[in-house]
PDB file of C-alpha atoms in Angstrom:
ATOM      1  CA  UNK A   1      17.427 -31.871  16.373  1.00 72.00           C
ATOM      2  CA  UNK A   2      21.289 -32.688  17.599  1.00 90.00           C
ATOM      3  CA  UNK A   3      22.390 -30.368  14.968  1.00 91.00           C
ATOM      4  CA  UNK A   4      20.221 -27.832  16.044  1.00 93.00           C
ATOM      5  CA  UNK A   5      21.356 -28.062  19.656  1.00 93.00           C
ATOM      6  CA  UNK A   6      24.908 -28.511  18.630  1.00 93.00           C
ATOM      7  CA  UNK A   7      24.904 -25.313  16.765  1.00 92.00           C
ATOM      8  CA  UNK A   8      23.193 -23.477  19.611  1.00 93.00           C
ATOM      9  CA  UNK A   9      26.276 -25.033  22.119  1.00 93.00           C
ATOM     10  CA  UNK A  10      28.359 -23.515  19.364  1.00 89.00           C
ATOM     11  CA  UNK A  11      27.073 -19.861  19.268  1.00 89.00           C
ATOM     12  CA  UNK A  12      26.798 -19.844  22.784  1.00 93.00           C
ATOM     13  CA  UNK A  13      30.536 -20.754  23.516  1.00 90.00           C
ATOM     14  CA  UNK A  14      31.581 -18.009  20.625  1.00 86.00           C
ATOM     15  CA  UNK A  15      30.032 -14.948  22.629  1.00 90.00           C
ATOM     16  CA  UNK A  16      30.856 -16.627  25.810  1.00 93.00           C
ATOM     17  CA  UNK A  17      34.652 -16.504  24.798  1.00 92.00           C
ATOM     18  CA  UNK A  18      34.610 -13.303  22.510  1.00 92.00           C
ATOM     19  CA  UNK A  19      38.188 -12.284  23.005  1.00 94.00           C
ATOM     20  CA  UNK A  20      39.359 -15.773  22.346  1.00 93.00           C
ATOM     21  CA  UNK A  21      37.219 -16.149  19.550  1.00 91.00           C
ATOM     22  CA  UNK A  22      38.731 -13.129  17.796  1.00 94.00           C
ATOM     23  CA  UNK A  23      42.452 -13.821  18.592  1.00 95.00           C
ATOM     24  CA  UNK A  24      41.724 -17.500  16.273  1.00 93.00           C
ATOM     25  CA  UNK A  25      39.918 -15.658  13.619  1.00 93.00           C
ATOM     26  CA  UNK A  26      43.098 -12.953  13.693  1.00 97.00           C
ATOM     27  CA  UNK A  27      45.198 -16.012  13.650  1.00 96.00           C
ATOM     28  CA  UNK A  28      43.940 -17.618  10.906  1.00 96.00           C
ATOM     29  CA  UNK A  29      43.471 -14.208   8.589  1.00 97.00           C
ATOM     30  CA  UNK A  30      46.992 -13.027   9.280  1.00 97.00           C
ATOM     31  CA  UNK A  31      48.651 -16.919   8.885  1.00 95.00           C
ATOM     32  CA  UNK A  32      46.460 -17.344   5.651  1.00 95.00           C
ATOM     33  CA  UNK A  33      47.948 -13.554   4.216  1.00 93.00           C
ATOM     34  CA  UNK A  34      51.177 -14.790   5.158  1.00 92.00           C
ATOM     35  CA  UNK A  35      50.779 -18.002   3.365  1.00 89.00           C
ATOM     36  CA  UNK A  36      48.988 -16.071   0.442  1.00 89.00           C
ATOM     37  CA  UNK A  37      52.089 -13.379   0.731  1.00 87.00           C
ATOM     38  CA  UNK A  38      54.645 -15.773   0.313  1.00 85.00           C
ATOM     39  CA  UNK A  39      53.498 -17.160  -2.487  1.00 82.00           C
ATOM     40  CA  UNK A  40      53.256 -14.166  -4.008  1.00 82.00           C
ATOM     41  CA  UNK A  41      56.399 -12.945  -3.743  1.00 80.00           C
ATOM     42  CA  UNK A  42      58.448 -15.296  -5.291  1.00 73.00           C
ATOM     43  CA  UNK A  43      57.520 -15.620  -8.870  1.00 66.00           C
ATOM     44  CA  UNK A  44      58.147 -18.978  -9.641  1.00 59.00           C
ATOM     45  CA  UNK A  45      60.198 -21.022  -7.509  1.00 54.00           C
ATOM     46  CA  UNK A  46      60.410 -24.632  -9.388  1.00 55.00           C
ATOM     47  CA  UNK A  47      61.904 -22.362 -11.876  1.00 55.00           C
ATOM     48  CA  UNK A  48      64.731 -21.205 -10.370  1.00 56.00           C
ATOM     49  CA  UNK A  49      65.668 -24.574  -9.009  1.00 55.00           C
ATOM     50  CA  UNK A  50      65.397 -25.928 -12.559  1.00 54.00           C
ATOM     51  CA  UNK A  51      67.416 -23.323 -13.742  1.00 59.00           C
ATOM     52  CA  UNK A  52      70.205 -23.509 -11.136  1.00 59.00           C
ATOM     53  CA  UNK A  53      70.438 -27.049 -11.568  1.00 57.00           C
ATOM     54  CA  UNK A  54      70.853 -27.010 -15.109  1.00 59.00           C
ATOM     55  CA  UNK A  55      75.027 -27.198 -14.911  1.00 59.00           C
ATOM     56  CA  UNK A  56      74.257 -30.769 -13.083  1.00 56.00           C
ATOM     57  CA  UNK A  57      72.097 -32.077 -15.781  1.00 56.00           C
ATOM     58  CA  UNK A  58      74.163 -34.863 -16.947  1.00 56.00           C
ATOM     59  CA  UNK A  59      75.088 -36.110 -13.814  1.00 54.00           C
ATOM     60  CA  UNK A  60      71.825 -36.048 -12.359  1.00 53.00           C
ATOM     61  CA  UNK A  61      70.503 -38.159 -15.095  1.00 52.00           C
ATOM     62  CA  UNK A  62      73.388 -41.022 -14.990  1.00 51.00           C
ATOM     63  CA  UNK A  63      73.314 -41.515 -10.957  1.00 53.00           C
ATOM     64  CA  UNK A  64      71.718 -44.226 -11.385  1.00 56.00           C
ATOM     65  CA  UNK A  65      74.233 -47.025 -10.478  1.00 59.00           C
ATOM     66  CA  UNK A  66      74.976 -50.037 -12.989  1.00 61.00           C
ATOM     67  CA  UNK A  67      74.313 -53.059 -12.103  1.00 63.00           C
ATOM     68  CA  UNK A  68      76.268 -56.512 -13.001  1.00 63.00           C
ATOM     69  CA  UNK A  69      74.507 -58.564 -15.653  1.00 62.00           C
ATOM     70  CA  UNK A  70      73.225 -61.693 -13.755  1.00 62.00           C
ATOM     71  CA  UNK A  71      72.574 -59.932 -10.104  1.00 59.00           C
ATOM     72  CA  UNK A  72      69.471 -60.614  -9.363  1.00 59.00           C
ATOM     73  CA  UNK A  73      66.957 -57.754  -8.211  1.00 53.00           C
TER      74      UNK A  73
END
């Protein structure tokens, strides 16, 4: 029964507030095509970055700093 009422609260505060209803709905379709649009449009991004990072390679990989024999960690 609380559902029931909740849902009826609900409805009642959508066509109470139509204009403000629509402007979130329009929010949410044109931020969600804009997400969707973005994505889209650039083919594959982790590949680029792999790709323009290639030169670095080596020194990426050997970064990692060397530490004396008996230091404890």
């Amino acid at each position: 029964m609380m559902m029931w009422m909740l849902a009826k609260v609900g409805v009642k505060a959508l066509l109470a507030n139509k204009l403000r209803s629509f402007l979130a709905v329009l929010g949410i379709i044109i931020g969600v095509g804009a997400v969707i649009s973005m994505l889209a449009s650039a083919p594959a991004p982790g590949r680029t970055f792999s790709s323009g990072c290639r030169p670095w390679a080596p020194t990426f990989s050997s970064s990692a700093p060397a530490w004396p024999a008996g230091a404890a960690s």
